[in-house]
Coordinates of C-alpha atoms and ligand atoms in Angstrom, one line a residue:
X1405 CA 20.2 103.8 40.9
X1406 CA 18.0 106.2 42.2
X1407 CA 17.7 110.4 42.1
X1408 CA 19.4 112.1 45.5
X1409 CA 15.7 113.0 46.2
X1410 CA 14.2 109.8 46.4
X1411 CA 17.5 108.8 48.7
X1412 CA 16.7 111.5 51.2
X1413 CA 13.2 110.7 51.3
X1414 CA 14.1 107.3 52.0
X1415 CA 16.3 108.1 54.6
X1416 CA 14.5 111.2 56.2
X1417 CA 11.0 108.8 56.5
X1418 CA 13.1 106.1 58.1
X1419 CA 14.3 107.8 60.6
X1420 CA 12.4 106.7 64.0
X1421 CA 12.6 109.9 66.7
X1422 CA 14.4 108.9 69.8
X1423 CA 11.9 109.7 72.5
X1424 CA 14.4 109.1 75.4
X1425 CA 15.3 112.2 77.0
X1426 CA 17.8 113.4 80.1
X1427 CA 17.9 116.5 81.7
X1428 CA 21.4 118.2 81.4
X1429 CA 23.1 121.4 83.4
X1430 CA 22.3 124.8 81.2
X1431 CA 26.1 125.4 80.7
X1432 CA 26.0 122.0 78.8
X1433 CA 23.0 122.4 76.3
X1434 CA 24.7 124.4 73.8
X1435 CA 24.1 122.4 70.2
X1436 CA 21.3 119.8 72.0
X1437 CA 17.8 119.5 71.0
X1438 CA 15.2 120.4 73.6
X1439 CA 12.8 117.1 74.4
X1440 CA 9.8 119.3 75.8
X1441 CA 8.4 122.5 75.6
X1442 CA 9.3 125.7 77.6
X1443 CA 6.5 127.1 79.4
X1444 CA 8.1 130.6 81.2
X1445 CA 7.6 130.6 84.9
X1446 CA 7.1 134.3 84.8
X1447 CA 6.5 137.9 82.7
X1448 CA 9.6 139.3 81.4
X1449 CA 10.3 142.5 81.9
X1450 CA 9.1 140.9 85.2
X1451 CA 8.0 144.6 85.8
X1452 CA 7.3 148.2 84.2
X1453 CA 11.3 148.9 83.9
X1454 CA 13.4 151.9 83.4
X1455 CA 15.2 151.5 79.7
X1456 CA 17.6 154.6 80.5
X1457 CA 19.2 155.7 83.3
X1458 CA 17.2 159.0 83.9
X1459 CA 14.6 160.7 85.9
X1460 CA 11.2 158.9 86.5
X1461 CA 8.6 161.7 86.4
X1462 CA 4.7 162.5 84.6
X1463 CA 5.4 163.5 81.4
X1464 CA 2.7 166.2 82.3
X1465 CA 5.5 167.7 84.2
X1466 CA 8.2 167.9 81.6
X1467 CA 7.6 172.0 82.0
X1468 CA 8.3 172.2 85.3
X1469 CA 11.5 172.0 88.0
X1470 CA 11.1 168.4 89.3
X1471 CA 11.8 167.5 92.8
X1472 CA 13.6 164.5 93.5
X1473 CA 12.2 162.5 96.0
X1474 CA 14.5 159.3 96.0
X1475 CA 17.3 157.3 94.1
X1476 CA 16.3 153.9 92.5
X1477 CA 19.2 151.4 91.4
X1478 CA 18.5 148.1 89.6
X1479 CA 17.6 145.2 91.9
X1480 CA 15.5 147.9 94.3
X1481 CA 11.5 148.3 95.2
X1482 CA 10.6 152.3 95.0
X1483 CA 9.2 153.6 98.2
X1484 CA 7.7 156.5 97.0
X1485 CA 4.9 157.6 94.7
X1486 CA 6.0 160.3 91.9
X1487 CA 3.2 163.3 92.3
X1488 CA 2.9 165.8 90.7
X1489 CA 6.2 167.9 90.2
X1490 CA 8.1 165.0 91.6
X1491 CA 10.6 162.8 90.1
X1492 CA 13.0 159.5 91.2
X1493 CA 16.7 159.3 90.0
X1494 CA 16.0 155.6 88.3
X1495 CA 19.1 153.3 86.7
X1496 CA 18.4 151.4 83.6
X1497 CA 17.0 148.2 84.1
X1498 CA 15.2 149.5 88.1
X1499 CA 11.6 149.4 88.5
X1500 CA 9.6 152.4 87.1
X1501 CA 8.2 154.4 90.6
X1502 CA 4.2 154.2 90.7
X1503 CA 3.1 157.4 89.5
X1504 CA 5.9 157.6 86.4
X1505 CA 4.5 157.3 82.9
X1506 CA 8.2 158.3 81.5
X1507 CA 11.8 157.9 82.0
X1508 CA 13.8 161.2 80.9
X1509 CA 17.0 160.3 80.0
X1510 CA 20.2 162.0 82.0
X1511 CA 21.7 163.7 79.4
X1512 CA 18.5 165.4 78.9
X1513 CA 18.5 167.1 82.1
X1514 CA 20.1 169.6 84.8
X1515 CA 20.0 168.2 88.6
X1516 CA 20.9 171.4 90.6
X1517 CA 20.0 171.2 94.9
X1518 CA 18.3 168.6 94.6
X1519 CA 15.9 169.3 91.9
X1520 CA 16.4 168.8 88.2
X1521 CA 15.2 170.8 85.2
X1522 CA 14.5 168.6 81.7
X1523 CA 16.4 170.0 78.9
X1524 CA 15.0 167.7 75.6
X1525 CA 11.4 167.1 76.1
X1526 CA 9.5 164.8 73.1
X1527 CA 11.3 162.1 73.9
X1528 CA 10.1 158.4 73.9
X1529 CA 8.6 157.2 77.6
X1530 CA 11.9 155.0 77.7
X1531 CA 9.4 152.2 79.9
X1532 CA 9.6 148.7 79.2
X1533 CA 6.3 147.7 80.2
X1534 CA 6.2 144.5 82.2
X1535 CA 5.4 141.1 80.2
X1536 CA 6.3 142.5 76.5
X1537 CA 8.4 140.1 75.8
X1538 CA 7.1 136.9 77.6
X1539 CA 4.4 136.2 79.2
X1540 CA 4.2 134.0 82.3
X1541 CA 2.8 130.8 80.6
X1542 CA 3.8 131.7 77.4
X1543 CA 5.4 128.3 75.5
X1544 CA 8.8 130.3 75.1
X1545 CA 10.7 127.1 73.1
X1546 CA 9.3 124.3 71.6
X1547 CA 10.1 120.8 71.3
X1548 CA 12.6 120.1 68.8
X1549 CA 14.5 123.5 69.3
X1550 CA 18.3 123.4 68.6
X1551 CA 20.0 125.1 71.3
X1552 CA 22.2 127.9 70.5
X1553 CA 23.0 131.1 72.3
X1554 CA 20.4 132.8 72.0
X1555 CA 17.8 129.8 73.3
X1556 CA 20.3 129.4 76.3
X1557 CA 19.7 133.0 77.6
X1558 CA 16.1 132.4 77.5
X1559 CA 16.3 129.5 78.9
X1560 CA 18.0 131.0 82.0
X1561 CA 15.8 134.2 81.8
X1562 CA 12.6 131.7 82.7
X1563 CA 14.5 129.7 85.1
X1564 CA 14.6 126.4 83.4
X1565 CA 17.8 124.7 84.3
X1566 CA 18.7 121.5 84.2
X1567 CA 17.2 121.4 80.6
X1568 CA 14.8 118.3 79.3
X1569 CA 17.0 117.4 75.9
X1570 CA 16.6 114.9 73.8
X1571 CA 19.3 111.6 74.3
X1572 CA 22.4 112.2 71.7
X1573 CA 22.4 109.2 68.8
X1574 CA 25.5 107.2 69.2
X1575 CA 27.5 107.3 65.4
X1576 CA 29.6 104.8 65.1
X1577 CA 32.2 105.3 62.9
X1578 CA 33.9 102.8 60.7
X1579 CA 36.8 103.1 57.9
X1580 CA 38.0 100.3 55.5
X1581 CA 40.8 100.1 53.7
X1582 CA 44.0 97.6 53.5
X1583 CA 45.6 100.9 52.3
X1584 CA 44.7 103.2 55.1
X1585 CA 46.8 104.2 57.9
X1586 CA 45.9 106.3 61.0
X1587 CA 47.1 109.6 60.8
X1588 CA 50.1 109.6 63.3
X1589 CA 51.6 107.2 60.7
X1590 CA 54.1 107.7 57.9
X1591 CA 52.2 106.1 54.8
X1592 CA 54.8 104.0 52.5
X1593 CA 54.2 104.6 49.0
X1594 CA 51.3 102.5 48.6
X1595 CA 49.7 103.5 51.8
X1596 CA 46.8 106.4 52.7
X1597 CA 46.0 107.9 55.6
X1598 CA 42.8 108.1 57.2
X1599 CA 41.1 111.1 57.3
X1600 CA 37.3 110.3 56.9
X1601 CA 37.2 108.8 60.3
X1602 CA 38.1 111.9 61.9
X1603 CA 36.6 114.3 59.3
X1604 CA 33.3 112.3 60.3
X1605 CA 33.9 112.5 64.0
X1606 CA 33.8 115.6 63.9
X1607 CA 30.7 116.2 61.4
X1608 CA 28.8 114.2 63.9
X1609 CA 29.8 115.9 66.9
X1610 CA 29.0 119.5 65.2
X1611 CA 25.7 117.8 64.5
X1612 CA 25.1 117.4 68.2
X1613 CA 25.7 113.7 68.3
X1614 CA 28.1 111.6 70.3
X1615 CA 31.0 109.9 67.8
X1616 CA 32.5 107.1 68.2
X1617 CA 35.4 105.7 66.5
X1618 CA 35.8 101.9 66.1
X1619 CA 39.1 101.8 63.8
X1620 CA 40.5 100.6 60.0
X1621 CA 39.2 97.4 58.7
X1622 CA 40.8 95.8 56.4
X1623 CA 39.8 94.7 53.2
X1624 CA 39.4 91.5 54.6
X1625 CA 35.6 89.6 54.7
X1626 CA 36.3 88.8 58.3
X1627 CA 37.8 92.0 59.8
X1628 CA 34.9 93.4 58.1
X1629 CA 32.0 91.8 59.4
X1630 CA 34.2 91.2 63.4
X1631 CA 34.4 95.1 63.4
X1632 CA 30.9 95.8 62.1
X1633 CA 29.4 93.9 64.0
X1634 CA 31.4 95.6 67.1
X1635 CA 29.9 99.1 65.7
X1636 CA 25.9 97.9 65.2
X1637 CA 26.1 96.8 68.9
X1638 CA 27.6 99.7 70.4
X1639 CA 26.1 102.4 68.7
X1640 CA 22.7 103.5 67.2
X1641 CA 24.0 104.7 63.4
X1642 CA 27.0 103.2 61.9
X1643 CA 28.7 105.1 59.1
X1644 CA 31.1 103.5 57.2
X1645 CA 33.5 104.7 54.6
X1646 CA 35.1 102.8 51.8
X1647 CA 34.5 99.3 50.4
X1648 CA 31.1 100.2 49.0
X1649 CA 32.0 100.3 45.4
X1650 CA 32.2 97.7 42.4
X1651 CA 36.0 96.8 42.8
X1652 CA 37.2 93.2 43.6
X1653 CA 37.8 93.8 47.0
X1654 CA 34.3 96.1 48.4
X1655 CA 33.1 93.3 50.4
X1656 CA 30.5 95.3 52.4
X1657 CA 27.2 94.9 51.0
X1658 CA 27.2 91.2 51.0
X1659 CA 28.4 91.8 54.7
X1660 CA 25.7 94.0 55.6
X1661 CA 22.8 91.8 54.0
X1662 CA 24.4 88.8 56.5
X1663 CA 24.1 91.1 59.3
X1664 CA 20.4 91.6 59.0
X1665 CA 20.6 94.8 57.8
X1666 CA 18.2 95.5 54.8
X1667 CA 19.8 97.4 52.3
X1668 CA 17.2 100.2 50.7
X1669 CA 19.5 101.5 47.7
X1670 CA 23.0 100.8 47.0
X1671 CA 23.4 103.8 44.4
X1672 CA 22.3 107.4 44.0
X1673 CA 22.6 109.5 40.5
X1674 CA 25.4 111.8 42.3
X1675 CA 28.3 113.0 42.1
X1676 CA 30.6 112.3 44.4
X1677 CA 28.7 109.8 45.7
X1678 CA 27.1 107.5 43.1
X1679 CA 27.6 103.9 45.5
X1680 CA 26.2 105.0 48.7
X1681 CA 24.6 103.2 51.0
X1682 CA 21.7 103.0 52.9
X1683 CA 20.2 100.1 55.4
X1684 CA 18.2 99.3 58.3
X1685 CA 18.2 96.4 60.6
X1686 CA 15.2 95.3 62.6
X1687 CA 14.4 93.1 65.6
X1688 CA 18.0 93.3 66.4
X1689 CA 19.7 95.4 69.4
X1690 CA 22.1 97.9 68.4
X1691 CA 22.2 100.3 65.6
X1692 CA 18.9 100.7 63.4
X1693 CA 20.4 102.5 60.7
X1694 CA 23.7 101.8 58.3
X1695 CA 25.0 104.3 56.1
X1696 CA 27.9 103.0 53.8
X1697 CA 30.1 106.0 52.4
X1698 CA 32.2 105.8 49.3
X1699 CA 35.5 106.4 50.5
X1700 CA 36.9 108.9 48.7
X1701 CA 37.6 112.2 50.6
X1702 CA 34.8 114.5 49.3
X1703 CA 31.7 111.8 48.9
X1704 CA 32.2 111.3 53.0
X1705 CA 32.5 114.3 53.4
X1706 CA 29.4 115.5 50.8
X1707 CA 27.2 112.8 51.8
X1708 CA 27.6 113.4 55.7
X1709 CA 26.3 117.2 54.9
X1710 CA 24.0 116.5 52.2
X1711 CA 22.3 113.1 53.5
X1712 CA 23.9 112.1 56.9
X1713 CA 23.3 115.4 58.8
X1714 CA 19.8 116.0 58.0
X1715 CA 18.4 112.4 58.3
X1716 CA 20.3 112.5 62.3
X1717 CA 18.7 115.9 63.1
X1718 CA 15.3 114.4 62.2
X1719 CA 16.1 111.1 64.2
X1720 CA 16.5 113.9 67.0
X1721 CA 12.7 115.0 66.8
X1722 CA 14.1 118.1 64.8
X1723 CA 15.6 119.4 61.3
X1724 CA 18.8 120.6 60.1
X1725 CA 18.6 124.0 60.1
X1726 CA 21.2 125.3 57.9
X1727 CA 21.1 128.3 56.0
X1728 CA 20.6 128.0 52.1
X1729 CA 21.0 131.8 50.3
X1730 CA 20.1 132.6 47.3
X1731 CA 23.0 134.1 45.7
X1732 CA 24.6 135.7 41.8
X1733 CA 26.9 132.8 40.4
X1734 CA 30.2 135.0 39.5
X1735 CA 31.7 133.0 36.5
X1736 CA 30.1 130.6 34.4
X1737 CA 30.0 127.1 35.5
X1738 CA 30.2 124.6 32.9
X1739 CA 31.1 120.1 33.0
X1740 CA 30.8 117.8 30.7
X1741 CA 28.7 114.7 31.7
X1742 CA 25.2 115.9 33.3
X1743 CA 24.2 112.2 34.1
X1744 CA 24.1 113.3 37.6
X1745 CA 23.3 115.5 40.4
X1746 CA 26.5 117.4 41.4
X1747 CA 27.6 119.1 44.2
X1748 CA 30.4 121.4 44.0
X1749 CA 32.3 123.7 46.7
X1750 CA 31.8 127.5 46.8
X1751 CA 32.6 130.7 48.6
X1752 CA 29.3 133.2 49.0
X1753 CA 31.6 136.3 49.2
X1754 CA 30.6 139.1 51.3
X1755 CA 29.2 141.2 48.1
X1756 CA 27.0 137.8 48.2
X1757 CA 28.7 136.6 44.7
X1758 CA 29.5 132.7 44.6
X1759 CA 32.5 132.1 42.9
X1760 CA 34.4 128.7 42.3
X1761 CA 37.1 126.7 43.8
X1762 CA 39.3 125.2 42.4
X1763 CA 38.3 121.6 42.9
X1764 CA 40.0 118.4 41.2
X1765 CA 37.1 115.8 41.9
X1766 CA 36.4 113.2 44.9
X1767 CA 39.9 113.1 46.6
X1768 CA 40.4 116.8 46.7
X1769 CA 39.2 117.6 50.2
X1770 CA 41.5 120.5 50.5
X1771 CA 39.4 122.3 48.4
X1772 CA 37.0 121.9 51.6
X1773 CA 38.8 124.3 53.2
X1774 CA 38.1 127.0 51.5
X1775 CA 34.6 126.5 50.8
X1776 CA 32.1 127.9 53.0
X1777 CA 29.3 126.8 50.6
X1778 CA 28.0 123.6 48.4
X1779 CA 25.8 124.7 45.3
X1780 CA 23.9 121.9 43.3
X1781 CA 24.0 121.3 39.3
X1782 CA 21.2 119.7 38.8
X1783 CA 20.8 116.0 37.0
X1784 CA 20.7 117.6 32.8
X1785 CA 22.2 120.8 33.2
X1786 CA 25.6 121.6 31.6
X1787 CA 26.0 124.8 32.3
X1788 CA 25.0 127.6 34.7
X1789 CA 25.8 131.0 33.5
X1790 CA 27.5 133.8 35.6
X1791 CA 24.9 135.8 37.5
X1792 CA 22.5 132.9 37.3
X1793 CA 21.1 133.0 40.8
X1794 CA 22.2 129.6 42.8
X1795 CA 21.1 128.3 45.9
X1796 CA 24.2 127.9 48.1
X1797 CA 23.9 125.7 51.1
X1798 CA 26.3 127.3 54.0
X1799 CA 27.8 124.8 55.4
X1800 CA 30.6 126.7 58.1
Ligands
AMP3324 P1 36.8 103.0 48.2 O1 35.5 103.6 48.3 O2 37.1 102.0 49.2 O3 36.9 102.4 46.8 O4 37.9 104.1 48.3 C1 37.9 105.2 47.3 C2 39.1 106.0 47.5 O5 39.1 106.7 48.8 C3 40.5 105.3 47.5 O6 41.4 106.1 46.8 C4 40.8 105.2 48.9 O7 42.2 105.1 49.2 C5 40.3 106.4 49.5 N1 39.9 106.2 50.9 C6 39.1 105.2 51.4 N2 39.0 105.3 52.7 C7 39.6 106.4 53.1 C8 39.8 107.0 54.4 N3 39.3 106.5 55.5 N4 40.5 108.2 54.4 C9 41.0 108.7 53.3 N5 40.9 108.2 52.0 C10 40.2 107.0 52.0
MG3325 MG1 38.5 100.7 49.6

């Protein structure tokens, strides 16, 4: 058994980045990873520009009646040159005139016959002087970058569409189980149904990855290995759920080891967790890495967050970004056994307290649901005391 640190260096220094790449329309980047880096085509503000809609005049001037010598909308080149005593009616986000040093905003003035008198003087030059945000040249994004929102306007703003990301990782997904059932079945008595497949389709695809599903297999040495072997050639990470443990019919590790893949620990001092597994298989097409689940709700679900997602961001030439706060506990927190490294579901509340869920153990995935945070008990510790501060991993 090894310590949850040790596993995710294991699995994080494994981790070979892709280096194919494909260039994908703008409107489709959101969650990729960018394969290059950004390099704006031009200075934005691509000129001196108006911030306000206003009057662009010398702030010498303010004193004086101002003549208005022409009208400037967004999208326009100025014709004239403000001189002295002069002013242009300028919309926010036009080119400041030549001659200008300030913009005086409209409800600071009086326009009367064609001249206008400034009310409010003191104000700021309301310019936004060209290249203070970007620089033509500049490297705007850098390789690696997750694409959200924020990167896609930029993107756009320096004109770089399609966008050089990095090739999704295939994760093929794999449940066992002669109990399980999909979920448009009505279990009998005996029967489960299967959620981790989906709960892990969808884990991957919110990690930016492509899933793909490749059914139940049943407890069943030869089910096992015909449908593994159908997931390590179609995909480039297999993840499979269940059959990992120590009971009479967890066939999988003796599978794996036949199907080249080289088995790098088989247990981590967690909890949920404790018989996961990790593999690689070289020299063969197909899938590289193996990651065996326990099946129980909560581990899959755990151990995709806690191990999965941050070893496929780094396969990505990246790193999981996700937030971790540090936050007041708001009741003590106290187990029994401290064998192992636990993690438990939280909420960080909006006064940034972490309180408790009411949590029954490994099958309670429900209590997933209401948790928009894991925090970690450390390996030894048997308590945490309210107000302790915790480091909560936000995981919505
Ligand atoms: P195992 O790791 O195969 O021993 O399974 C541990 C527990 O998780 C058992 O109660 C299983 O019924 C349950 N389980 C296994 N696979 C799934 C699945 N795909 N969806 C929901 N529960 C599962
Ligand atoms: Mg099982």
């Amino acid at each position: 058994m090894i310590y949850f640190d040790e596993a995710l260096q294991i699995v994080l220094s494994s981790a070979v980045v892709i280096t194919e790449s494909e260039h994908v329309g703008l409107s489709m980047t959101l969650g990729r990873i960018l394969a290059s880096d950004i390099i704006s085509d031009i200075d934005i503000p691509p000129f001196d520009k108006s911030a306000m809609d206003g009057y662009a005049c010398r702030a010498a001037d303010l004193d004086r009646l101002l003549k208005v010598i022409e009208v400037i909308p967004a999208g326009y080149r100025p014709q004239k040159v403000i001189g002295q005593g002069e002013c242009s009616k300028i919309m926010t986000g036009a080119m400041v005139p030549e001659g200008a040093d300030c913009v005086v905003m409209v409800e600071h003035t009086q326009e009367e016959n064609g001249f206008v008198r400034v009310l409010k003087k003191g104000g700021p030059a309301n310019i936004s002087p060209r290249a203070e945000d970007l620089k033509q040249g500049d490297t705007v994004l850098s390789r690696g970058t997750i694409i959200t929102p924020a990167e896609i306007a930029v993107l756009a703003s320096v004109g770089c569409d399609p966008v050089p990301v990095v090739r999704r990782p295939v994760v093929g997904v794999l449940a066992t189980g002669s109990e399980l059932v999909e979920p448009c079945q009505k279990p009998t008595p005996v029967q489960i149904r299967n959620s981790n497949s989906y709960q892990l389709c969808a884990q991957i695809e919110r990690a930016g990855c492509v899933s793909c599903y490749f059914g139940i297999a049943e407890d069943n040495p030869q089910i096992i290995d015909r449908m593994l072997k159908q997931a390590l050639a179609e995909s480039d990470v297999v993840l499979l759920s269940g059959g990992v443990s120590m009971g009479d019919f967890d066939f999988v590790p003796e599978i794996l080891r036949q199907n080249g893949v080289s088995l790098k620990f088989e247990k981590v001092a967690i909890k949920p967790g404790k018989p996961t597994v990790f593999g690689i298989r070289d020299g063969r097409p197909g899938a590289r890495y193996f990651f065996g689940l326990p099946g129980n709700p909560v581990s899959t679900f755990v151990l995709f967050e806690v191990l999965v997602r941050p070893f496929l961001f780094k396969l990505m030439g990246s790193s999981d970004q996700r937030t971790r706060v540090m936050a007041r506990l708001k009741k003590d927190l106290r187990r029994k056994k401290t064998d192992r490294l636990e993690h438990i579901p939280v909420f960080l509340n909006a006064d940034g307290l972490v309180d408790t869920i009411d949590y029954h153990g490994s099958a309670h995935i429900h209590a997933y649901t209401r948790a928009n945070g894991i925090i970690v008990i450390p390996q030894g510790v048997e308590e945490i005391k309210a107000d302790s501060q915790v480091s909560v991993l936000l995981i919505n």
